[in-house]
């Protein structure tokens, strides 16, 4: 807790940039430095943070496509000598093949996060042992599209979004619901040729790395219990692979730190991050369980001491809230950020909020208790 007198900030123990994002940004700037005379492209957003992406564009990088796959630069415009950076989410095998066929060297500036690759390796292993892969993820997210593509090479694959869908799938596994509904329910999210009557007999679950850990566990438990009920305690291991550890460390650390914040009494929470960032959205979801929560992508969304412009993740819209700072002393504010948010943005938010209070301690005074 940073105590400034009339306002106190509770900062999460873990927040902000993760290894994968730092690594991706470092490689992107290196690619530009090393290739001043070449065209440098990013396959899609480097990370889900507009500030970082805008900075990269201002330095001359061009995006080939947007987050949902809409193409800005046609493949035919790319030349073998161009530089293409693969983002931290990784990419699909189909896109890898297109780039390779053009003659572009994709491994040189491939920033695919090792924690994403770990999921691909896990699904490869599961595929080799005859499992169907169930991916718990958001099917239109770049990382899940890439994971689906890699998994699909090795095994029948299906993407489910949440526990509600997992329960419906379980009804099909147990025979409680007809598999005829499978193709409507999971439209656009299963491998070509997926046959629910045979492909749901031996399954393994992997995740998009940034999902909500508790939901991931709930889904694995739900499928496991169904398999145990169908095949019996002695045989369920022949039909189910428990692989719930495919969330990445940053997701786990940031969510654990948020659970600690939920034990506190505070007046509001501010969560900083990109609006299409999966891991940030889950931190918001947790904070909303206890505090009035404001999801903003920069300090600029704090209009004044009486107005904040913020994103409602579920409704996918920006809204204005007036009088978001309660009139009391001290005001207690939870402050955290997602894995794709630079720490400087969190600093700016803290300083802007601080400027709305009179007679506050200086930053040095507030930090004094932490000096050794
Ligand atoms: S959130 Fe996790 S998986 Fe994604 S880039 Fe960061 S460390 Fe890698």
PDB file of N, CA and C in Angstrom, residues 1-4 9-11 13 363-372:
ATOM      1  N   UNK A   1       0.840  -1.186   0.000  1.00  0.00           N
ATOM      2  CA  UNK A   1       0.000   0.000   0.000  1.00  0.00           C
ATOM      3  C   UNK A   1       0.885   1.249   0.000  1.00  0.00           C
ATOM      4  N   UNK A   2       0.596   2.141  -0.929  1.00  0.00           N
ATOM      5  CA  UNK A   2       1.300   3.423  -0.960  1.00  0.00           C
ATOM      6  C   UNK A   2       0.365   4.447  -0.327  1.00  0.00           C
ATOM      7  N   UNK A   3       0.789   4.965   0.823  1.00  0.00           N
ATOM      8  CA  UNK A   3      -0.066   5.861   1.588  1.00  0.00           C
ATOM      9  C   UNK A   3       0.320   7.316   1.331  1.00  0.00           C
ATOM     10  N   UNK A   4      -0.541   8.027   0.624  1.00  0.00           N
ATOM     11  CA  UNK A   4      -0.263   9.443   0.349  1.00  0.00           C
ATOM     12  C   UNK A   4      -1.072  10.356   1.268  1.00  0.00           C
ATOM     13  N   UNK A   9      -3.069   3.901  -2.306  1.00  0.00           N
ATOM     14  CA  UNK A   9      -3.126   2.992  -3.457  1.00  0.00           C
ATOM     15  C   UNK A   9      -2.693   1.594  -3.023  1.00  0.00           C
ATOM     16  N   UNK A  10      -3.518   0.624  -3.350  1.00  0.00           N
ATOM     17  CA  UNK A  10      -3.136  -0.770  -3.127  1.00  0.00           C
ATOM     18  C   UNK A  10      -2.678  -1.335  -4.464  1.00  0.00           C
ATOM     19  N   UNK A  11      -1.392  -1.603  -4.559  1.00  0.00           N
ATOM     20  CA  UNK A  11      -0.829  -2.056  -5.833  1.00  0.00           C
ATOM     21  C   UNK A  11      -0.673  -3.583  -5.781  1.00  0.00           C
ATOM     22  N   UNK A  13       0.770  -7.264  -6.154  1.00  0.00           N
ATOM     23  CA  UNK A  13       2.148  -7.748  -6.031  1.00  0.00           C
ATOM     24  C   UNK A  13       2.749  -8.086  -7.388  1.00  0.00           C
ATOM     25  N   UNK A 363       5.948  11.628  -3.324  1.00  0.00           N
ATOM     26  CA  UNK A 363       6.214  10.253  -3.738  1.00  0.00           C
ATOM     27  C   UNK A 363       7.324   9.643  -2.860  1.00  0.00           C
ATOM     28  N   UNK A 364       8.346  10.464  -2.578  1.00  0.00           N
ATOM     29  CA  UNK A 364       9.468   9.996  -1.754  1.00  0.00           C
ATOM     30  C   UNK A 364       8.985   9.603  -0.363  1.00  0.00           C
ATOM     31  N   UNK A 365       8.103  10.445   0.210  1.00  0.00           N
ATOM     32  CA  UNK A 365       7.584  10.149   1.550  1.00  0.00           C
ATOM     33  C   UNK A 365       6.752   8.852   1.542  1.00  0.00           C
ATOM     34  N   UNK A 366       5.950   8.709   0.471  1.00  0.00           N
ATOM     35  CA  UNK A 366       5.103   7.501   0.400  1.00  0.00           C
ATOM     36  C   UNK A 366       5.951   6.248   0.235  1.00  0.00           C
ATOM     37  N   UNK A 367       7.074   6.398  -0.457  1.00  0.00           N
ATOM     38  CA  UNK A 367       7.924   5.218  -0.701  1.00  0.00           C
ATOM     39  C   UNK A 367       8.858   4.910   0.457  1.00  0.00           C
ATOM     40  N   UNK A 368       9.010   5.873   1.397  1.00  0.00           N
ATOM     41  CA  UNK A 368       9.977   5.714   2.500  1.00  0.00           C
ATOM     42  C   UNK A 368       9.834   4.400   3.287  1.00  0.00           C
ATOM     43  N   UNK A 369       8.601   3.960   3.600  1.00  0.00           N
ATOM     44  CA  UNK A 369       8.493   2.704   4.375  1.00  0.00           C
ATOM     45  C   UNK A 369       9.088   1.498   3.646  1.00  0.00           C
ATOM     46  N   UNK A 370       9.274   1.601   2.340  1.00  0.00           N
ATOM     47  CA  UNK A 370       9.765   0.442   1.570  1.00  0.00           C
ATOM     48  C   UNK A 370      11.287   0.475   1.389  1.00  0.00           C
ATOM     49  N   UNK A 371      11.898   1.586   1.848  1.00  0.00           N
ATOM     50  CA  UNK A 371      13.345   1.652   1.674  1.00  0.00           C
ATOM     51  C   UNK A 371      14.019   0.854   2.767  1.00  0.00           C
ATOM     52  N   UNK A 372      15.038   0.122   2.375  1.00  0.00           N
ATOM     53  CA  UNK A 372      15.701  -0.709   3.389  1.00  0.00           C
ATOM     54  C   UNK A 372      16.812   0.078   4.073  1.00  0.00           C
TER      55      UNK A 372
END
